[in-house]
Tab-separated table of N, CA and C in Angstrom:
chain	number	residue	atom	x	y	z
A	1	ALA	N	-33.123	-1.888	-3.424
A	1	ALA	CA	-33.085	-3.080	-2.785
A	1	ALA	C	-31.884	-3.933	-3.143
A	2	GLN	N	-31.497	-3.847	-4.413
A	2	GLN	CA	-30.344	-4.588	-4.902
A	2	GLN	C	-29.162	-4.144	-4.192
A	3	GLY	N	-29.092	-2.803	-4.089
A	3	GLY	CA	-27.761	-2.244	-3.425
A	3	GLY	C	-27.665	-2.753	-1.964
A	4	GLN	N	-28.760	-2.856	-1.319
A	4	GLN	CA	-28.734	-3.364	0.073
A	4	GLN	C	-28.415	-4.880	0.253
A	5	ARG	N	-28.876	-5.604	-0.737
A	5	ARG	CA	-28.505	-7.041	-0.813
A	5	ARG	C	-27.097	-7.312	-1.037
A	6	ASN	N	-26.438	-6.468	-1.888
A	6	ASN	CA	-25.092	-6.671	-2.301
A	6	ASN	C	-24.091	-5.778	-1.496
A	7	THR	N	-24.370	-5.448	-0.320
A	7	THR	CA	-23.464	-4.618	0.387
A	7	THR	C	-22.373	-5.424	1.254
A	8	MET	N	-21.226	-4.770	1.327
A	8	MET	CA	-20.115	-5.401	2.082
A	8	MET	C	-19.651	-4.266	3.064
A	9	GLU	N	-19.096	-4.859	4.229
A	9	GLU	CA	-18.597	-3.871	5.147
A	9	GLU	C	-17.147	-4.325	5.611
A	10	ALA	N	-16.327	-3.344	5.663
A	10	ALA	CA	-14.943	-3.478	6.230
A	10	ALA	C	-14.936	-2.676	7.562
A	11	ARG	N	-14.441	-3.225	8.642
A	11	ARG	CA	-14.455	-2.483	9.905
A	11	ARG	C	-13.341	-3.184	10.801
A	12	PHE	N	-13.048	-2.313	11.791
A	12	PHE	CA	-12.139	-2.753	12.896
A	12	PHE	C	-12.780	-4.055	13.601
A	13	LEU	N	-12.048	-5.090	13.808
A	13	LEU	CA	-12.597	-6.218	14.573
A	13	LEU	C	-13.041	-5.807	15.970
A	14	ASN	N	-12.251	-4.912	16.633
A	14	ASN	CA	-12.681	-4.302	17.944
A	14	ASN	C	-13.475	-3.060	17.612
A	15	ARG	N	-14.818	-3.165	17.736
A	15	ARG	CA	-15.690	-2.280	17.409
A	15	ARG	C	-15.675	-0.896	18.300
A	16	ASN	N	-14.900	-0.942	19.385
A	16	ASN	CA	-14.689	0.257	20.160
A	16	ASN	C	-13.464	1.079	19.677
A	17	MET	N	-12.724	0.507	18.767
A	17	MET	CA	-11.501	1.182	18.262
A	17	MET	C	-11.910	2.306	17.323
A	18	LYS	N	-11.136	3.514	17.678
A	18	LYS	CA	-11.397	4.686	16.826
A	18	LYS	C	-10.243	4.935	15.838
A	19	HIS	N	-9.021	4.701	16.504
A	19	HIS	CA	-7.780	5.029	15.621
A	19	HIS	C	-6.721	3.958	16.025
A	20	PRO	N	-5.976	3.498	15.177
A	20	PRO	CA	-4.761	2.565	15.565
A	20	PRO	C	-3.693	3.398	16.232
A	21	ILE	N	-2.866	2.653	16.942
A	21	ILE	CA	-1.693	3.248	17.696
A	21	ILE	C	-0.488	2.584	17.060
A	22	GLU	N	0.499	3.479	16.867
A	22	GLU	CA	1.777	2.948	16.351
A	22	GLU	C	2.286	1.784	17.105
A	23	GLY	N	2.672	0.646	16.309
A	23	GLY	CA	3.211	-0.486	17.067
A	23	GLY	C	2.241	-1.630	17.403
A	24	GLN	N	0.942	-1.304	17.387
A	24	GLN	CA	-0.079	-2.255	17.787
A	24	GLN	C	-0.424	-3.154	16.714
A	25	ARG	N	-0.991	-4.288	17.031
A	25	ARG	CA	-1.630	-5.301	16.081
A	25	ARG	C	-2.929	-4.849	15.646
A	26	LEU	N	-3.185	-4.531	14.534
A	26	LEU	CA	-4.420	-3.975	14.008
A	26	LEU	C	-5.244	-5.089	13.385
A	27	GLU	N	-6.518	-5.378	13.742
A	27	GLU	CA	-7.316	-6.371	13.269
A	27	GLU	C	-8.532	-5.869	12.558
A	28	LEU	N	-8.804	-6.206	11.388
A	28	LEU	CA	-9.911	-5.712	10.562
A	28	LEU	C	-10.649	-7.034	10.056
A	29	GLU	N	-11.969	-6.662	9.841
A	29	GLU	CA	-12.776	-7.832	9.322
A	29	GLU	C	-13.699	-7.399	8.196
A	30	CYS	N	-13.843	-8.236	7.172
A	30	CYS	CA	-14.734	-7.939	6.128
A	30	CYS	C	-15.826	-8.757	6.182
A	31	LEU	N	-17.072	-8.181	6.011
A	31	LEU	CA	-18.292	-8.882	6.062
A	31	LEU	C	-18.974	-8.820	4.696
A	32	PRO	N	-18.719	-9.804	3.778
A	32	PRO	CA	-19.238	-9.729	2.490
A	32	PRO	C	-20.699	-10.315	2.610
A	33	PHE	N	-21.556	-9.960	1.439
A	33	PHE	CA	-22.851	-10.504	1.487
A	33	PHE	C	-22.865	-11.908	0.990
A	34	SER	N	-21.650	-12.410	0.501
A	34	SER	CA	-21.584	-13.905	0.208
A	34	SER	C	-20.172	-14.277	0.563
A	35	SER	N	-20.113	-15.302	1.369
A	35	SER	CA	-18.832	-15.786	1.840
A	35	SER	C	-18.375	-17.022	1.026
A	36	ASP	N	-19.130	-17.334	-0.142
A	36	ASP	CA	-18.841	-18.369	-1.039
A	36	ASP	C	-17.707	-18.065	-1.938
A	37	ASN	N	-17.264	-16.823	-2.070
A	37	ASN	CA	-16.256	-16.292	-2.828
A	37	ASN	C	-15.128	-15.731	-2.056
A	38	GLY	N	-13.884	-15.585	-2.435
A	38	GLY	CA	-12.820	-15.112	-1.741
A	38	GLY	C	-12.976	-13.514	-1.755
A	39	VAL	N	-12.067	-12.942	-0.993
A	39	VAL	CA	-12.055	-11.477	-1.078
A	39	VAL	C	-10.594	-11.017	-1.063
A	40	SER	N	-10.381	-9.738	-1.622
A	40	SER	CA	-9.155	-9.108	-1.603
A	40	SER	C	-9.225	-7.911	-0.696
A	41	TRP	N	-8.063	-7.667	0.050
A	41	TRP	CA	-7.936	-6.486	0.968
A	41	TRP	C	-7.108	-5.535	0.093
A	42	ILE	N	-7.344	-4.338	0.148
A	42	ILE	CA	-6.639	-3.203	-0.381
A	42	ILE	C	-6.560	-2.078	0.568
A	43	ARG	N	-5.563	-1.164	0.445
A	43	ARG	CA	-5.464	-0.018	1.225
A	43	ARG	C	-5.199	1.166	0.281
A	44	GLN	N	-5.996	2.253	0.609
A	44	GLN	CA	-5.975	3.543	-0.149
A	44	GLN	C	-5.264	4.586	0.671
A	45	GLU	N	-4.151	5.097	0.165
A	45	GLU	CA	-3.407	6.201	0.858
A	45	GLU	C	-4.285	7.506	0.797
A	46	LYS	N	-3.807	8.440	1.508
A	46	LYS	CA	-4.453	9.708	1.518
A	46	LYS	C	-4.535	10.431	0.087
A	47	ASP	N	-3.442	10.166	-0.675
A	47	ASP	CA	-3.356	10.735	-1.999
A	47	ASP	C	-4.194	9.873	-3.087
A	48	GLY	N	-4.729	8.831	-2.664
A	48	GLY	CA	-5.547	8.088	-3.516
A	48	GLY	C	-4.841	6.861	-4.075
A	49	LYS	N	-3.628	6.643	-3.825
A	49	LYS	CA	-2.934	5.504	-4.443
A	49	LYS	C	-3.407	4.197	-3.648
A	50	LEU	N	-3.554	3.114	-4.470
A	50	LEU	CA	-4.144	1.916	-3.979
A	50	LEU	C	-3.015	0.967	-3.922
A	51	HIS	N	-3.099	0.098	-2.826
A	51	HIS	CA	-2.145	-1.033	-2.620
A	51	HIS	C	-2.779	-2.326	-2.369
A	52	PHE	N	-2.597	-3.375	-3.071
A	52	PHE	CA	-3.043	-4.707	-2.918
A	52	PHE	C	-2.355	-5.178	-1.756
A	53	ILE	N	-3.132	-5.902	-0.844
A	53	ILE	CA	-2.463	-6.478	0.363
A	53	ILE	C	-2.481	-8.061	0.252
A	54	VAL	N	-3.684	-8.491	0.135
A	54	VAL	CA	-3.860	-10.013	0.125
A	54	VAL	C	-5.137	-10.511	-0.520
A	55	TYR	N	-5.218	-11.645	-1.189
A	55	TYR	CA	-6.469	-12.321	-1.553
A	55	TYR	C	-6.601	-13.466	-0.504
A	56	ILE	N	-7.786	-13.642	-0.012
A	56	ILE	CA	-8.179	-14.646	0.843
A	56	ILE	C	-9.245	-15.553	0.200
A	57	SER	N	-8.873	-16.849	-0.037
A	57	SER	CA	-9.849	-17.725	-0.685
A	57	SER	C	-10.946	-18.076	0.242
A	58	PRO	N	-12.136	-18.736	-0.285
A	58	PRO	CA	-13.165	-19.179	0.620
A	58	PRO	C	-12.656	-20.329	1.520
A	59	LEU	N	-11.489	-20.933	1.200
A	59	LEU	CA	-10.964	-21.977	2.087
A	59	LEU	C	-9.834	-21.402	2.957
A	60	SER	N	-9.737	-20.124	3.133
A	60	SER	CA	-8.790	-19.449	3.902
A	60	SER	C	-7.320	-19.494	3.427
A	61	ARG	N	-7.154	-19.777	2.106
A	61	ARG	CA	-5.744	-19.781	1.706
A	61	ARG	C	-5.468	-18.320	1.272
A	62	THR	N	-4.185	-17.895	1.456
A	62	THR	CA	-3.906	-16.490	1.291
A	62	THR	C	-2.737	-16.351	0.125
A	63	THR	N	-2.858	-15.320	-0.691
A	63	THR	CA	-2.005	-14.981	-1.695
A	63	THR	C	-1.704	-13.425	-1.564
A	64	PHE	N	-0.495	-13.252	-1.303
A	64	PHE	CA	0.123	-11.884	-1.088
A	64	PHE	C	0.798	-11.348	-2.381
A	65	PRO	N	1.209	-10.100	-2.403
A	65	PRO	CA	1.871	-9.605	-3.653
A	65	PRO	C	3.044	-10.585	-4.072
A	66	ARG	N	3.221	-10.589	-5.422
A	66	ARG	CA	4.367	-11.477	-6.079
A	66	ARG	C	3.973	-12.958	-5.813
A	67	ASN	N	2.781	-13.306	-5.613
A	67	ASN	CA	2.253	-14.688	-5.472
A	67	ASN	C	2.807	-15.416	-4.222
A	68	GLU	N	3.173	-14.578	-3.199
A	68	GLU	CA	3.693	-15.059	-1.918
A	68	GLU	C	2.594	-15.719	-1.178
A	69	ARG	N	2.803	-16.760	-0.462
A	69	ARG	CA	1.748	-17.449	0.430
A	69	ARG	C	1.750	-16.780	1.798
A	70	THR	N	2.795	-16.139	2.203
A	70	THR	CA	2.896	-15.603	3.554
A	70	THR	C	3.390	-14.123	3.436
A	71	SER	N	3.275	-13.363	4.550
A	71	SER	CA	3.733	-12.041	4.697
A	71	SER	C	4.325	-11.825	6.060
A	72	SER	N	5.374	-11.168	6.232
A	72	SER	CA	5.875	-10.732	7.593
A	72	SER	C	5.073	-9.729	8.204
A	73	GLN	N	4.387	-8.878	7.396
A	73	GLN	CA	3.682	-7.792	7.776
A	73	GLN	C	2.146	-7.979	8.009
A	74	PHE	N	1.535	-8.812	7.190
A	74	PHE	CA	0.113	-9.164	7.241
A	74	PHE	C	-0.294	-10.582	7.411
A	75	GLU	N	-1.464	-10.675	7.957
A	75	GLU	CA	-2.049	-12.063	8.012
A	75	GLU	C	-3.435	-11.931	7.494
A	76	GLY	N	-3.844	-13.008	6.749
A	76	GLY	CA	-5.238	-13.042	6.241
A	76	GLY	C	-5.854	-14.477	6.589
A	77	SER	N	-7.126	-14.339	6.870
A	77	SER	CA	-7.883	-15.664	7.193
A	77	SER	C	-9.336	-15.436	6.956
A	78	LYS	N	-9.964	-16.667	6.938
A	78	LYS	CA	-11.492	-16.573	6.908
A	78	LYS	C	-11.967	-17.286	8.135
A	79	GLN	N	-12.806	-16.721	8.791
A	79	GLN	CA	-13.441	-17.313	10.098
A	79	GLN	C	-14.873	-17.105	9.963
A	80	GLY	N	-15.620	-18.236	9.832
A	80	GLY	CA	-17.025	-18.161	9.606
A	80	GLY	C	-17.239	-17.564	8.183
A	81	SER	N	-18.129	-16.483	8.269
A	81	SER	CA	-18.363	-15.716	7.028
A	81	SER	C	-17.620	-14.482	6.998
A	82	SER	N	-16.654	-14.317	7.958
A	82	SER	CA	-15.774	-13.002	7.985
A	82	SER	C	-14.417	-13.343	7.605
A	83	PHE	N	-14.049	-12.351	6.681
A	83	PHE	CA	-12.633	-12.369	6.156
A	83	PHE	C	-11.745	-11.466	6.928
A	84	ARG	N	-10.662	-11.894	7.603
A	84	ARG	CA	-9.826	-11.132	8.548
A	84	ARG	C	-8.543	-10.655	7.970
A	85	LEU	N	-8.237	-9.428	8.310
A	85	LEU	CA	-6.902	-8.954	7.851
A	85	LEU	C	-6.223	-8.460	9.155
A	86	VAL	N	-4.860	-8.804	9.463
A	86	VAL	CA	-4.168	-8.461	10.571
A	86	VAL	C	-3.042	-7.639	10.072
A	87	VAL	N	-2.771	-6.424	10.599
A	87	VAL	CA	-1.599	-5.694	10.224
A	87	VAL	C	-0.767	-5.735	11.485
A	88	GLU	N	0.367	-6.373	11.440
A	88	GLU	CA	1.356	-6.585	12.555
A	88	GLU	C	2.049	-5.364	12.640
A	89	ASN	N	2.285	-4.865	13.855
A	89	ASN	CA	3.168	-3.686	14.206
A	89	ASN	C	2.768	-2.554	13.296
A	90	PHE	N	1.551	-1.987	13.538
A	90	PHE	CA	1.099	-0.926	12.638
A	90	PHE	C	1.995	0.311	12.686
A	91	LYS	N	2.420	0.742	11.488
A	91	LYS	CA	3.322	1.891	11.305
A	91	LYS	C	2.703	3.028	10.456
A	92	ALA	N	3.396	4.151	10.426
A	92	ALA	CA	2.866	5.281	9.651
A	92	ALA	C	2.543	4.977	8.247
A	93	GLN	N	3.457	4.100	7.568
A	93	GLN	CA	3.101	3.711	6.186
A	93	GLN	C	1.969	2.795	5.968
A	94	ASP	N	1.445	2.232	7.100
A	94	ASP	CA	0.140	1.440	7.027
A	94	ASP	C	-1.073	2.194	7.088
A	95	GLN	N	-0.954	3.511	7.274
A	95	GLN	CA	-2.093	4.365	7.381
A	95	GLN	C	-2.874	4.441	6.127
A	96	GLY	N	-4.126	4.452	6.177
A	96	GLY	CA	-4.994	4.620	4.924
A	96	GLY	C	-6.288	4.144	5.248
A	97	THR	N	-7.161	3.987	4.129
A	97	THR	CA	-8.437	3.528	4.292
A	97	THR	C	-8.548	2.100	3.682
A	98	TYR	N	-8.943	1.204	4.482
A	98	TYR	CA	-8.962	-0.212	4.004
A	98	TYR	C	-10.209	-0.649	3.516
A	99	PHE	N	-10.178	-1.408	2.423
A	99	PHE	CA	-11.351	-1.938	1.763
A	99	PHE	C	-11.205	-3.367	1.387
A	100	CYS	N	-12.274	-4.138	1.402
A	100	CYS	CA	-12.235	-5.461	0.800
A	100	CYS	C	-13.135	-5.527	-0.455
A	101	ILE	N	-12.643	-6.431	-1.311
A	101	ILE	CA	-13.332	-6.461	-2.653
A	101	ILE	C	-13.614	-7.974	-2.951
A	102	ALA	N	-14.826	-8.169	-3.494
A	102	ALA	CA	-15.247	-9.516	-3.901
A	102	ALA	C	-15.481	-9.494	-5.385
A	103	ASN	N	-14.982	-10.511	-6.116
A	103	ASN	CA	-15.172	-10.693	-7.511
A	103	ASN	C	-16.243	-11.789	-7.808
A	104	ILE	N	-17.527	-11.439	-8.022
A	104	ILE	CA	-18.606	-12.301	-8.065
A	104	ILE	C	-19.149	-12.134	-9.452
A	105	ASN	N	-19.177	-13.276	-10.213
A	105	ASN	CA	-19.724	-13.280	-11.483
A	105	ASN	C	-19.210	-12.145	-12.464
A	106	GLN	N	-17.907	-11.973	-12.392
A	106	GLN	CA	-17.119	-10.957	-13.120
A	106	GLN	C	-17.638	-9.489	-12.774
A	107	THR	N	-18.162	-9.327	-11.516
A	107	THR	CA	-18.422	-8.044	-11.071
A	107	THR	C	-17.646	-7.822	-9.775
A	108	LEU	N	-17.048	-6.514	-9.679
A	108	LEU	CA	-16.462	-6.302	-8.418
A	108	LEU	C	-17.235	-5.490	-7.507
A	109	TYR	N	-17.334	-6.130	-6.229
A	109	TYR	CA	-18.090	-5.380	-5.204
A	109	TYR	C	-17.042	-4.898	-4.137
A	110	PHE	N	-17.301	-3.572	-3.786
A	110	PHE	CA	-16.395	-3.047	-2.832
A	110	PHE	C	-17.093	-2.788	-1.578
A	111	SER	N	-16.298	-2.914	-0.556
A	111	SER	CA	-17.039	-2.804	0.802
A	111	SER	C	-16.908	-1.259	1.087
A	112	SER	N	-17.527	-0.873	2.251
A	112	SER	CA	-17.295	0.414	2.773
A	112	SER	C	-15.940	0.511	3.179
A	113	GLY	N	-15.320	1.714	3.212
A	113	GLY	CA	-13.952	1.851	3.572
A	113	GLY	C	-13.867	2.101	5.114
A	114	GLN	N	-12.774	1.465	5.640
A	114	GLN	CA	-12.462	1.670	7.126
A	114	GLN	C	-11.271	2.478	7.256
A	115	PRO	N	-11.385	3.881	7.719
A	115	PRO	CA	-10.112	4.670	7.758
A	115	PRO	C	-9.251	4.195	8.940
A	116	ALA	N	-7.946	4.062	8.844
A	116	ALA	CA	-7.042	3.700	9.868
A	116	ALA	C	-5.861	4.533	9.810
A	117	PHE	N	-6.034	5.733	10.617
A	117	PHE	CA	-5.067	6.782	10.753
A	117	PHE	C	-4.761	7.050	12.154
A	118	PHE	N	-3.467	7.478	12.499
A	118	PHE	CA	-3.240	7.862	13.811
A	118	PHE	C	-4.027	8.969	14.257
A	119	PRO	N	-4.370	9.130	15.482
A	119	PRO	CA	-5.169	10.241	16.019
A	119	PRO	C	-4.617	11.544	15.571
A	120	ALA	N	-5.414	12.552	15.226
A	120	ALA	CA	-4.887	13.814	14.729
A	120	ALA	C	-4.383	14.523	16.015
A	121	THR	N	-3.170	15.302	15.761
A	121	THR	CA	-2.628	15.958	16.900
A	121	THR	C	-3.253	17.404	16.795
A	122	THR	N	-3.607	17.820	17.888
A	122	THR	CA	-4.387	19.134	17.964
A	122	THR	C	-3.454	20.296	18.472
A	123	THR	N	-3.598	21.470	18.096
A	123	THR	CA	-2.814	22.561	18.568
A	123	THR	C	-3.756	23.386	19.498
A	124	ALA	N	-3.133	24.042	20.499
A	124	ALA	CA	-3.866	24.925	21.319
A	124	ALA	C	-4.805	25.961	20.686
A	125	ALA	N	-5.893	26.081	21.308
A	125	ALA	CA	-6.945	27.070	20.697
A	125	ALA	C	-6.363	28.493	21.114
A	126	PRO	N	-6.673	29.492	20.362
A	126	PRO	CA	-6.352	30.851	20.615
A	126	PRO	C	-6.917	31.343	21.978
A	127	THR	N	-6.277	32.235	22.585
A	127	THR	CA	-6.764	32.643	23.903
A	127	THR	C	-8.092	33.645	23.570
A	128	THR	N	-8.864	33.876	24.600
A	128	THR	CA	-9.895	34.756	24.322
A	128	THR	C	-9.562	36.140	23.894
A	129	ALA	N	-8.411	36.594	24.493
A	129	ALA	CA	-7.925	37.970	24.128
A	129	ALA	C	-7.607	37.953	22.613
A	130	ALA	N	-6.952	36.902	22.128
A	130	ALA	CA	-6.523	37.025	20.688
A	130	ALA	C	-7.877	36.904	19.825
A	131	ALA	N	-8.864	36.131	20.211
A	131	ALA	CA	-10.023	35.981	19.468
A	131	ALA	C	-10.857	37.244	19.391
A	132	THR	N	-10.737	38.080	20.477
A	132	THR	CA	-11.542	39.319	20.578
A	132	THR	C	-10.734	40.223	19.717
A	133	THR	N	-9.463	40.344	19.630
A	133	THR	CA	-8.819	41.324	18.720
A	133	THR	C	-9.071	41.077	17.275
A	134	GLN	N	-9.550	39.804	16.778
A	134	GLN	CA	-9.799	39.508	15.467
A	134	GLN	C	-11.321	39.423	15.340
A	135	SER	N	-12.125	40.018	16.161
A	135	SER	CA	-13.682	39.793	16.077
A	135	SER	C	-14.177	40.285	14.802
A	136	SER	N	-13.452	41.337	14.096
A	136	SER	CA	-13.884	41.776	12.792
A	136	SER	C	-13.956	40.731	11.829
A	137	HIS	N	-13.096	39.663	11.913
A	137	HIS	CA	-13.010	38.664	10.890
A	137	HIS	C	-13.924	37.489	11.321
A	138	VAL	N	-14.432	37.363	12.409
A	138	VAL	CA	-15.094	36.240	12.933
A	138	VAL	C	-16.353	36.030	12.208
A	139	ASN	N	-17.104	37.101	11.830
A	139	ASN	CA	-18.309	36.975	11.206
A	139	ASN	C	-18.226	36.750	9.659
A	140	LYS	N	-17.043	36.864	9.117
A	140	LYS	CA	-16.790	36.777	7.728
A	140	LYS	C	-17.149	35.257	7.271
A	141	ASP	N	-17.889	34.947	6.271
A	141	ASP	CA	-18.220	33.687	5.834
A	141	ASP	C	-17.017	33.079	5.019
A	142	ILE	N	-16.298	32.171	5.702
A	142	ILE	CA	-15.027	31.741	5.017
A	142	ILE	C	-15.308	30.496	4.054
A	143	CYS	N	-16.561	30.216	3.850
A	143	CYS	CA	-16.816	29.242	2.855
A	143	CYS	C	-17.110	29.828	1.509
A	144	MET	N	-17.336	31.143	1.421
A	144	MET	CA	-17.672	31.730	0.148
A	144	MET	C	-16.400	32.203	-0.512
A	145	PRO	N	-16.376	32.320	-1.890
A	145	PRO	CA	-15.290	32.779	-2.657
A	145	PRO	C	-14.860	34.212	-2.137
A	146	SER	N	-13.663	34.431	-2.245
A	146	SER	CA	-13.100	35.770	-1.949
A	146	SER	C	-13.496	36.789	-2.905
A	147	SER	N	-13.734	37.920	-2.586
A	147	SER	CA	-14.099	38.936	-3.574
A	147	SER	C	-12.983	40.075	-3.597
A	148	GLU	N	-11.821	39.695	-2.988
A	148	GLU	CA	-10.719	40.600	-2.930
A	148	GLU	C	-10.073	40.775	-4.351
A	149	PRO	N	-9.572	42.024	-4.467
A	149	PRO	CA	-8.972	42.329	-5.747
A	149	PRO	C	-7.866	41.293	-6.023
A	150	GLY	N	-7.692	40.932	-7.332
A	150	GLY	CA	-6.760	39.947	-7.797
A	150	GLY	C	-6.980	38.493	-7.607
A	151	THR	N	-8.102	38.234	-7.061
A	151	THR	CA	-8.554	36.755	-6.961
A	151	THR	C	-9.467	36.483	-8.208
A	152	SER	N	-9.459	35.341	-8.590
A	152	SER	CA	-10.335	34.878	-9.583
A	152	SER	C	-11.231	33.639	-9.169
A	153	SER	N	-12.535	33.938	-9.409
A	153	SER	CA	-13.457	32.822	-8.914
A	153	SER	C	-13.249	31.532	-9.734
A	154	GLU	N	-12.600	31.619	-10.857
A	154	GLU	CA	-12.348	30.343	-11.608
A	154	GLU	C	-11.396	29.355	-10.867
A	155	ASN	N	-10.557	30.010	-10.017
A	155	ASN	CA	-9.580	29.082	-9.374
A	155	ASN	C	-9.978	28.611	-8.013
A	156	ILE	N	-11.214	28.926	-7.600
A	156	ILE	CA	-11.745	28.514	-6.277
A	156	ILE	C	-12.644	27.339	-6.588
A	157	LEU	N	-12.358	26.256	-5.888
A	157	LEU	CA	-13.108	24.950	-6.101
A	157	LEU	C	-14.476	25.057	-5.306
A	158	ASN	N	-14.474	25.684	-4.217
A	158	ASN	CA	-15.742	25.753	-3.356
A	158	ASN	C	-16.123	24.409	-2.930
A	159	LEU	N	-15.193	23.466	-2.766
A	159	LEU	CA	-15.593	22.102	-2.238
A	159	LEU	C	-15.528	21.969	-0.664
A	160	TYR	N	-14.700	22.650	-0.024
A	160	TYR	CA	-14.525	22.637	1.400
A	160	TYR	C	-14.464	24.034	2.037
A	161	CYS	N	-14.842	24.052	3.356
A	161	CYS	CA	-14.681	25.194	4.205
A	161	CYS	C	-13.267	25.175	4.865
A	162	GLU	N	-12.760	26.222	5.241
A	162	GLU	CA	-11.483	26.184	6.160
A	162	GLU	C	-11.933	25.824	7.437
């Protein structure tokens, strides 16, 4: 019950959005369980690196890196109980998972993450003839460790399937 009471959500302001497009204005909102405190916005890159973007006070005052009050790349504001982040002219280096964080009574509360990546580019599927010629490999379970000579099960993480 406590976990549900203290949940926060970060999401695209436009709920129909799935992926940002290069050059667009991207708008995100943070819905904290308490709007009496300010929130910080951070972005996590695919490799896990974290970047502080902005702190937004309960009075909608913003503090960007190096104690700057404004940014040419980002906007932050509080509207009602929602804390908003705008990424102007979304670029490849802006891709990542966005989180908001609240510091309440010396405890950090993290929102759910909102992934913001360009749509994945897909390659053409193999033709039916090509799939048929490799049918002997289709039934092989590619999630299991290889038992081929020269491989070591110690080096296989078994976390993902191909």
